[in-house]
């Protein structure tokens, strides 16, 4: 096994996901299968290669720093599960 | 005349010659959707108001004595449900976004609206575009019009099935690892994955930002060129989109491949590719030779590593991109929670389906402390390795010819329980996204099971004209649409 239960639960916590006790084995086996499969990459001669960062050669793409008003404010707020006085409502944090 | 059988370039002519009105066309499609949706289940949302739009467009068209060549006014379209449409639900086929109504249009939708093309509806997909069969949709399971017991492919399965079933004249899909090409292959239609950066991704719900690209799914190659003319172009709102001179892609369709250099990478014809697929591809190679192309075997060994690289990079990016779904500003919110953290966790746990959660977990794992170098960083280096091999091949060849998928469409349910086996359906397509190059999937025949087989042509970056001409010339020769039609077999 490449990964154990404690590690899986740690990763789930980082992902803001809850894994049900009875699903743990399934997740472990799925994750293990794929981690086993990707070991194939150990064979690739990459020592001298750079990482590909970004999919194209654009660097430092700038545009003018201008404030633009989003006109469709109501449509935006209408998607929120809960609002109060035009603000997103969340549970108490303090 | 059966309106829904016509291609878009045929519809353009009929509108121009005043043989058909936009209302007649849209009405024909809505009737067809009503007739076939029970069997195919391609739509998440059907936009009946498209008919009203068509009537208004007709009023304008009636006033025009000479409708401009290439006008798309009044020709409707279907949209994959991960492309934001103002005022119409964009669900990504997820419980998480089941009721999400985008407050803005994606850039490609703005372009479609400026052409005055009515939107017929939003099309089903694997949840957040994660899958190869559209079975991961939380909304419904789409069926393949050629055989309703088979999957349409995925993730743009609704788009490909709807085009094949004549429920839309054409559609937009998105392709992260094969999500346009594999369903196009399974459904016997044309699917075009474009060079990364050719089309704006603004308003496409992000799965893996360095791989995602919107593209056409159409009945034939000419329609793909027409739709590409509409959607291509630089966008200030997508910093990865390229600023390039505008091209009329329909002008590239020359019906001539004499002297075209085609490489056939032998690694795409190895173990796991069905004999049926290999046989049809070999026939296709002979067709190209007979048309005067120079075909030669070549090597692209890196393809062996592409799938592993893809799943690391795509899942890593997905785990980050999908972090935004927290139940606060939009999307699903759990009913039960005791504090803010639990609101996040419960909303995400209940709102995402199994495959999405699986990929978020894998992505978080490969990015986590202690594993970043071993997985993510390594995959980024292998990505360079894959790109270099494509570059080498494009020094010698204009296009590369490969299968799209290892098999024809498989049965619904067949691979659902084995994620790794499902991932292998993408083995021929993912390297293209890794290398940011374009590729087209076109039907080249049917297998012994009567299901369509797709051929993939891959080009160098921004070589869409060459690619479209190569596909078009082949299509004109074999005339797939005239010879084969989906039978809606049960």
mmCIF file with all atom_site columns, N, CA and C in Angstrom, chain B residues 326-373:
data_model
loop_
_atom_site.group_PDB
_atom_site.id
_atom_site.type_symbol
_atom_site.label_atom_id
_atom_site.label_alt_id
_atom_site.label_comp_id
_atom_site.label_asym_id
_atom_site.label_entity_id
_atom_site.label_seq_id
_atom_site.pdbx_PDB_ins_code
_atom_site.Cartn_x
_atom_site.Cartn_y
_atom_site.Cartn_z
_atom_site.occupancy
_atom_site.B_iso_or_equiv
_atom_site.pdbx_formal_charge
_atom_site.auth_seq_id
_atom_site.auth_comp_id
_atom_site.auth_asym_id
_atom_site.auth_atom_id
_atom_site.pdbx_PDB_model_num
ATOM 1   N N  . UNK B 1 326 ? -17.729 26.198 -1.809 1.00 0.00 ? 326 UNK B N  1
ATOM 2   C CA . UNK B 1 326 ? -17.715 26.127 -0.353 1.00 0.00 ? 326 UNK B CA 1
ATOM 3   C C  . UNK B 1 326 ? -19.092 26.360 0.266  1.00 0.00 ? 326 UNK B C  1
ATOM 4   N N  . UNK B 1 327 ? -20.107 26.519 -0.585 1.00 0.00 ? 327 UNK B N  1
ATOM 5   C CA . UNK B 1 327 ? -21.462 26.696 -0.066 1.00 0.00 ? 327 UNK B CA 1
ATOM 6   C C  . UNK B 1 327 ? -21.752 28.085 0.473  1.00 0.00 ? 327 UNK B C  1
ATOM 7   N N  . UNK B 1 328 ? -20.914 29.063 0.138  1.00 0.00 ? 328 UNK B N  1
ATOM 8   C CA . UNK B 1 328 ? -21.132 30.419 0.675  1.00 0.00 ? 328 UNK B CA 1
ATOM 9   C C  . UNK B 1 328 ? -21.776 31.347 -0.364 1.00 0.00 ? 328 UNK B C  1
ATOM 10  N N  . UNK B 1 329 ? -21.086 31.551 -1.472 1.00 0.00 ? 329 UNK B N  1
ATOM 11  C CA . UNK B 1 329 ? -21.542 32.581 -2.431 1.00 0.00 ? 329 UNK B CA 1
ATOM 12  C C  . UNK B 1 329 ? -22.498 32.037 -3.476 1.00 0.00 ? 329 UNK B C  1
ATOM 13  N N  . UNK B 1 330 ? -22.315 30.766 -3.817 1.00 0.00 ? 330 UNK B N  1
ATOM 14  C CA . UNK B 1 330 ? -23.213 30.113 -4.778 1.00 0.00 ? 330 UNK B CA 1
ATOM 15  C C  . UNK B 1 330 ? -23.046 28.612 -4.626 1.00 0.00 ? 330 UNK B C  1
ATOM 16  N N  . UNK B 1 331 ? -23.920 27.883 -5.221 1.00 0.00 ? 331 UNK B N  1
ATOM 17  C CA . UNK B 1 331 ? -23.803 26.424 -5.167 1.00 0.00 ? 331 UNK B CA 1
ATOM 18  C C  . UNK B 1 331 ? -24.486 25.819 -3.949 1.00 0.00 ? 331 UNK B C  1
ATOM 19  N N  . UNK B 1 332 ? -24.360 24.517 -3.858 1.00 0.00 ? 332 UNK B N  1
ATOM 20  C CA . UNK B 1 332 ? -25.050 23.739 -2.826 1.00 0.00 ? 332 UNK B CA 1
ATOM 21  C C  . UNK B 1 332 ? -24.560 24.094 -1.420 1.00 0.00 ? 332 UNK B C  1
ATOM 22  N N  . UNK B 1 333 ? -25.481 24.223 -0.498 1.00 0.00 ? 333 UNK B N  1
ATOM 23  C CA . UNK B 1 333 ? -25.116 24.373 0.909  1.00 0.00 ? 333 UNK B CA 1
ATOM 24  C C  . UNK B 1 333 ? -25.818 23.277 1.722  1.00 0.00 ? 333 UNK B C  1
ATOM 25  N N  . UNK B 1 334 ? -25.048 22.559 2.540  1.00 0.00 ? 334 UNK B N  1
ATOM 26  C CA . UNK B 1 334 ? -25.614 21.497 3.379  1.00 0.00 ? 334 UNK B CA 1
ATOM 27  C C  . UNK B 1 334 ? -26.645 22.085 4.338  1.00 0.00 ? 334 UNK B C  1
ATOM 28  N N  . UNK B 1 335 ? -27.612 21.269 4.693  1.00 0.00 ? 335 UNK B N  1
ATOM 29  C CA . UNK B 1 335 ? -28.636 21.746 5.633  1.00 0.00 ? 335 UNK B CA 1
ATOM 30  C C  . UNK B 1 335 ? -28.096 21.754 7.058  1.00 0.00 ? 335 UNK B C  1
ATOM 31  N N  . UNK B 1 336 ? -27.265 20.755 7.368  1.00 0.00 ? 336 UNK B N  1
ATOM 32  C CA . UNK B 1 336 ? -26.803 20.606 8.746  1.00 0.00 ? 336 UNK B CA 1
ATOM 33  C C  . UNK B 1 336 ? -25.327 20.964 8.898  1.00 0.00 ? 336 UNK B C  1
ATOM 34  N N  . UNK B 1 337 ? -25.040 21.844 9.854  1.00 0.00 ? 337 UNK B N  1
ATOM 35  C CA . UNK B 1 337 ? -23.641 22.179 10.180 1.00 0.00 ? 337 UNK B CA 1
ATOM 36  C C  . UNK B 1 337 ? -23.664 22.928 11.492 1.00 0.00 ? 337 UNK B C  1
ATOM 37  N N  . UNK B 1 338 ? -22.552 22.830 12.236 1.00 0.00 ? 338 UNK B N  1
ATOM 38  C CA . UNK B 1 338 ? -22.529 23.525 13.525 1.00 0.00 ? 338 UNK B CA 1
ATOM 39  C C  . UNK B 1 338 ? -21.635 24.759 13.490 1.00 0.00 ? 338 UNK B C  1
ATOM 40  N N  . UNK B 1 339 ? -20.684 24.780 12.557 1.00 0.00 ? 339 UNK B N  1
ATOM 41  C CA . UNK B 1 339 ? -19.838 25.969 12.437 1.00 0.00 ? 339 UNK B CA 1
ATOM 42  C C  . UNK B 1 339 ? -19.420 26.146 10.974 1.00 0.00 ? 339 UNK B C  1
ATOM 43  N N  . UNK B 1 340 ? -18.605 27.165 10.718 1.00 0.00 ? 340 UNK B N  1
ATOM 44  C CA . UNK B 1 340 ? -18.252 27.493 9.340  1.00 0.00 ? 340 UNK B CA 1
ATOM 45  C C  . UNK B 1 340 ? -17.488 26.354 8.655  1.00 0.00 ? 340 UNK B C  1
ATOM 46  N N  . UNK B 1 341 ? -16.526 25.772 9.379  1.00 0.00 ? 341 UNK B N  1
ATOM 47  C CA . UNK B 1 341 ? -15.722 24.698 8.811  1.00 0.00 ? 341 UNK B CA 1
ATOM 48  C C  . UNK B 1 341 ? -16.624 23.523 8.417  1.00 0.00 ? 341 UNK B C  1
ATOM 49  N N  . UNK B 1 342 ? -17.566 23.214 9.276  1.00 0.00 ? 342 UNK B N  1
ATOM 50  C CA . UNK B 1 342 ? -18.457 22.088 8.986  1.00 0.00 ? 342 UNK B CA 1
ATOM 51  C C  . UNK B 1 342 ? -19.391 22.414 7.813  1.00 0.00 ? 342 UNK B C  1
ATOM 52  N N  . UNK B 1 343 ? -19.718 23.695 7.677  1.00 0.00 ? 343 UNK B N  1
ATOM 53  C CA . UNK B 1 343 ? -20.522 24.103 6.516  1.00 0.00 ? 343 UNK B CA 1
ATOM 54  C C  . UNK B 1 343 ? -19.766 23.786 5.231  1.00 0.00 ? 343 UNK B C  1
ATOM 55  N N  . UNK B 1 344 ? -18.465 24.148 5.202  1.00 0.00 ? 344 UNK B N  1
ATOM 56  C CA . UNK B 1 344 ? -17.649 23.849 4.016  1.00 0.00 ? 344 UNK B CA 1
ATOM 57  C C  . UNK B 1 344 ? -17.629 22.337 3.755  1.00 0.00 ? 344 UNK B C  1
ATOM 58  N N  . UNK B 1 345 ? -17.235 21.603 4.805  1.00 0.00 ? 345 UNK B N  1
ATOM 59  C CA . UNK B 1 345 ? -16.996 20.164 4.650  1.00 0.00 ? 345 UNK B CA 1
ATOM 60  C C  . UNK B 1 345 ? -18.284 19.443 4.252  1.00 0.00 ? 345 UNK B C  1
ATOM 61  N N  . UNK B 1 346 ? -19.369 19.740 4.935  1.00 0.00 ? 346 UNK B N  1
ATOM 62  C CA . UNK B 1 346 ? -20.614 19.033 4.627  1.00 0.00 ? 346 UNK B CA 1
ATOM 63  C C  . UNK B 1 346 ? -21.154 19.416 3.246  1.00 0.00 ? 346 UNK B C  1
ATOM 64  N N  . UNK B 1 347 ? -21.035 20.694 2.892  1.00 0.00 ? 347 UNK B N  1
ATOM 65  C CA . UNK B 1 347 ? -21.536 21.118 1.574  1.00 0.00 ? 347 UNK B CA 1
ATOM 66  C C  . UNK B 1 347 ? -20.758 20.423 0.465  1.00 0.00 ? 347 UNK B C  1
ATOM 67  N N  . UNK B 1 348 ? -19.446 20.357 0.619  1.00 0.00 ? 348 UNK B N  1
ATOM 68  C CA . UNK B 1 348 ? -18.610 19.729 -0.413 1.00 0.00 ? 348 UNK B CA 1
ATOM 69  C C  . UNK B 1 348 ? -18.826 18.214 -0.455 1.00 0.00 ? 348 UNK B C  1
ATOM 70  N N  . UNK B 1 349 ? -18.932 17.616 0.725  1.00 0.00 ? 349 UNK B N  1
ATOM 71  C CA . UNK B 1 349 ? -19.090 16.160 0.785  1.00 0.00 ? 349 UNK B CA 1
ATOM 72  C C  . UNK B 1 349 ? -20.428 15.734 0.175  1.00 0.00 ? 349 UNK B C  1
ATOM 73  N N  . UNK B 1 350 ? -21.473 16.535 0.434  1.00 0.00 ? 350 UNK B N  1
ATOM 74  C CA . UNK B 1 350 ? -22.792 16.182 -0.109 1.00 0.00 ? 350 UNK B CA 1
ATOM 75  C C  . UNK B 1 350 ? -22.966 16.658 -1.555 1.00 0.00 ? 350 UNK B C  1
ATOM 76  N N  . UNK B 1 351 ? -22.293 17.743 -1.918 1.00 0.00 ? 351 UNK B N  1
ATOM 77  C CA . UNK B 1 351 ? -22.518 18.350 -3.232 1.00 0.00 ? 351 UNK B CA 1
ATOM 78  C C  . UNK B 1 351 ? -21.744 17.704 -4.370 1.00 0.00 ? 351 UNK B C  1
ATOM 79  N N  . UNK B 1 352 ? -20.554 17.158 -4.076 1.00 0.00 ? 352 UNK B N  1
ATOM 80  C CA . UNK B 1 352 ? -19.737 16.528 -5.121 1.00 0.00 ? 352 UNK B CA 1
ATOM 81  C C  . UNK B 1 352 ? -20.044 15.036 -5.232 1.00 0.00 ? 352 UNK B C  1
ATOM 82  N N  . UNK B 1 353 ? -19.970 14.509 -6.450 1.00 0.00 ? 353 UNK B N  1
ATOM 83  C CA . UNK B 1 353 ? -20.123 13.074 -6.668 1.00 0.00 ? 353 UNK B CA 1
ATOM 84  C C  . UNK B 1 353 ? -18.812 12.334 -6.423 1.00 0.00 ? 353 UNK B C  1
ATOM 85  N N  . UNK B 1 354 ? -18.873 11.000 -6.501 1.00 0.00 ? 354 UNK B N  1
ATOM 86  C CA . UNK B 1 354 ? -17.729 10.149 -6.154 1.00 0.00 ? 354 UNK B CA 1
ATOM 87  C C  . UNK B 1 354 ? -16.467 10.454 -6.951 1.00 0.00 ? 354 UNK B C  1
ATOM 88  N N  . UNK B 1 355 ? -16.612 10.555 -8.298 1.00 0.00 ? 355 UNK B N  1
ATOM 89  C CA . UNK B 1 355 ? -15.423 10.724 -9.131 1.00 0.00 ? 355 UNK B CA 1
ATOM 90  C C  . UNK B 1 355 ? -14.749 12.073 -8.846 1.00 0.00 ? 355 UNK B C  1
ATOM 91  N N  . UNK B 1 356 ? -15.564 13.091 -8.641 1.00 0.00 ? 356 UNK B N  1
ATOM 92  C CA . UNK B 1 356 ? -15.010 14.417 -8.358 1.00 0.00 ? 356 UNK B CA 1
ATOM 93  C C  . UNK B 1 356 ? -14.231 14.368 -7.043 1.00 0.00 ? 356 UNK B C  1
ATOM 94  N N  . UNK B 1 357 ? -14.808 13.722 -6.035 1.00 0.00 ? 357 UNK B N  1
ATOM 95  C CA . UNK B 1 357 ? -14.121 13.626 -4.747 1.00 0.00 ? 357 UNK B CA 1
ATOM 96  C C  . UNK B 1 357 ? -12.832 12.814 -4.878 1.00 0.00 ? 357 UNK B C  1
ATOM 97  N N  . UNK B 1 358 ? -12.917 11.734 -5.665 1.00 0.00 ? 358 UNK B N  1
ATOM 98  C CA . UNK B 1 358 ? -11.732 10.910 -5.868 1.00 0.00 ? 358 UNK B CA 1
ATOM 99  C C  . UNK B 1 358 ? -10.584 11.743 -6.456 1.00 0.00 ? 358 UNK B C  1
ATOM 100 N N  . UNK B 1 359 ? -10.933 12.589 -7.424 1.00 0.00 ? 359 UNK B N  1
ATOM 101 C CA . UNK B 1 359 ? -9.885  13.380 -8.077 1.00 0.00 ? 359 UNK B CA 1
ATOM 102 C C  . UNK B 1 359 ? -9.379  14.507 -7.189 1.00 0.00 ? 359 UNK B C  1
ATOM 103 N N  . UNK B 1 360 ? -10.264 15.087 -6.381 1.00 0.00 ? 360 UNK B N  1
ATOM 104 C CA . UNK B 1 360 ? -9.802  16.125 -5.445 1.00 0.00 ? 360 UNK B CA 1
ATOM 105 C C  . UNK B 1 360 ? -8.820  15.495 -4.444 1.00 0.00 ? 360 UNK B C  1
ATOM 106 N N  . UNK B 1 361 ? -9.140  14.300 -3.973 1.00 0.00 ? 361 UNK B N  1
ATOM 107 C CA . UNK B 1 361 ? -8.266  13.613 -3.014 1.00 0.00 ? 361 UNK B CA 1
ATOM 108 C C  . UNK B 1 361 ? -6.910  13.318 -3.660 1.00 0.00 ? 361 UNK B C  1
ATOM 109 N N  . UNK B 1 362 ? -6.924  12.771 -4.865 1.00 0.00 ? 362 UNK B N  1
ATOM 110 C CA . UNK B 1 362 ? -5.659  12.469 -5.556 1.00 0.00 ? 362 UNK B CA 1
ATOM 111 C C  . UNK B 1 362 ? -4.860  13.751 -5.785 1.00 0.00 ? 362 UNK B C  1
ATOM 112 N N  . UNK B 1 363 ? -5.555  14.798 -6.242 1.00 0.00 ? 363 UNK B N  1
ATOM 113 C CA . UNK B 1 363 ? -4.892  16.076 -6.521 1.00 0.00 ? 363 UNK B CA 1
ATOM 114 C C  . UNK B 1 363 ? -4.295  16.690 -5.268 1.00 0.00 ? 363 UNK B C  1
ATOM 115 N N  . UNK B 1 364 ? -5.025  16.620 -4.174 1.00 0.00 ? 364 UNK B N  1
ATOM 116 C CA . UNK B 1 364 ? -4.519  17.171 -2.912 1.00 0.00 ? 364 UNK B CA 1
ATOM 117 C C  . UNK B 1 364 ? -3.316  16.352 -2.442 1.00 0.00 ? 364 UNK B C  1
ATOM 118 N N  . UNK B 1 365 ? -3.395  15.039 -2.632 1.00 0.00 ? 365 UNK B N  1
ATOM 119 C CA . UNK B 1 365 ? -2.296  14.156 -2.242 1.00 0.00 ? 365 UNK B CA 1
ATOM 120 C C  . UNK B 1 365 ? -1.005  14.515 -2.987 1.00 0.00 ? 365 UNK B C  1
ATOM 121 N N  . UNK B 1 366 ? -1.091  14.629 -4.325 1.00 0.00 ? 366 UNK B N  1
ATOM 122 C CA . UNK B 1 366 ? 0.143   14.866 -5.096 1.00 0.00 ? 366 UNK B CA 1
ATOM 123 C C  . UNK B 1 366 ? 0.707   16.271 -4.894 1.00 0.00 ? 366 UNK B C  1
ATOM 124 N N  . UNK B 1 367 ? -0.114  17.173 -4.344 1.00 0.00 ? 367 UNK B N  1
ATOM 125 C CA . UNK B 1 367 ? 0.384   18.518 -4.056 1.00 0.00 ? 367 UNK B CA 1
ATOM 126 C C  . UNK B 1 367 ? 0.814   18.678 -2.609 1.00 0.00 ? 367 UNK B C  1
ATOM 127 N N  . UNK B 1 368 ? 0.554   17.656 -1.794 1.00 0.00 ? 368 UNK B N  1
ATOM 128 C CA . UNK B 1 368 ? 0.767   17.835 -0.353 1.00 0.00 ? 368 UNK B CA 1
ATOM 129 C C  . UNK B 1 368 ? 2.248   17.714 -0.006 1.00 0.00 ? 368 UNK B C  1
ATOM 130 N N  . UNK B 1 369 ? 2.576   18.302 1.127  1.00 0.00 ? 369 UNK B N  1
ATOM 131 C CA . UNK B 1 369 ? 3.954   18.320 1.606  1.00 0.00 ? 369 UNK B CA 1
ATOM 132 C C  . UNK B 1 369 ? 4.499   16.893 1.702  1.00 0.00 ? 369 UNK B C  1
ATOM 133 N N  . UNK B 1 370 ? 5.671   16.683 1.140  1.00 0.00 ? 370 UNK B N  1
ATOM 134 C CA . UNK B 1 370 ? 6.258   15.339 1.184  1.00 0.00 ? 370 UNK B CA 1
ATOM 135 C C  . UNK B 1 370 ? 6.061   14.576 -0.107 1.00 0.00 ? 370 UNK B C  1
ATOM 136 N N  . UNK B 1 371 ? 5.014   14.937 -0.881 1.00 0.00 ? 371 UNK B N  1
ATOM 137 C CA . UNK B 1 371 ? 4.756   14.211 -2.131 1.00 0.00 ? 371 UNK B CA 1
ATOM 138 C C  . UNK B 1 371 ? 4.849   15.087 -3.370 1.00 0.00 ? 371 UNK B C  1
ATOM 139 N N  . UNK B 1 372 ? 4.915   16.402 -3.144 1.00 0.00 ? 372 UNK B N  1
ATOM 140 C CA . UNK B 1 372 ? 4.922   17.356 -4.245 1.00 0.00 ? 372 UNK B CA 1
ATOM 141 C C  . UNK B 1 372 ? 6.015   17.041 -5.267 1.00 0.00 ? 372 UNK B C  1
ATOM 142 N N  . UNK B 1 373 ? 7.252   16.852 -4.771 1.00 0.00 ? 373 UNK B N  1
ATOM 143 C CA . UNK B 1 373 ? 8.370   16.584 -5.689 1.00 0.00 ? 373 UNK B CA 1
ATOM 144 C C  . UNK B 1 373 ? 8.217   15.234 -6.392 1.00 0.00 ? 373 UNK B C  1
#
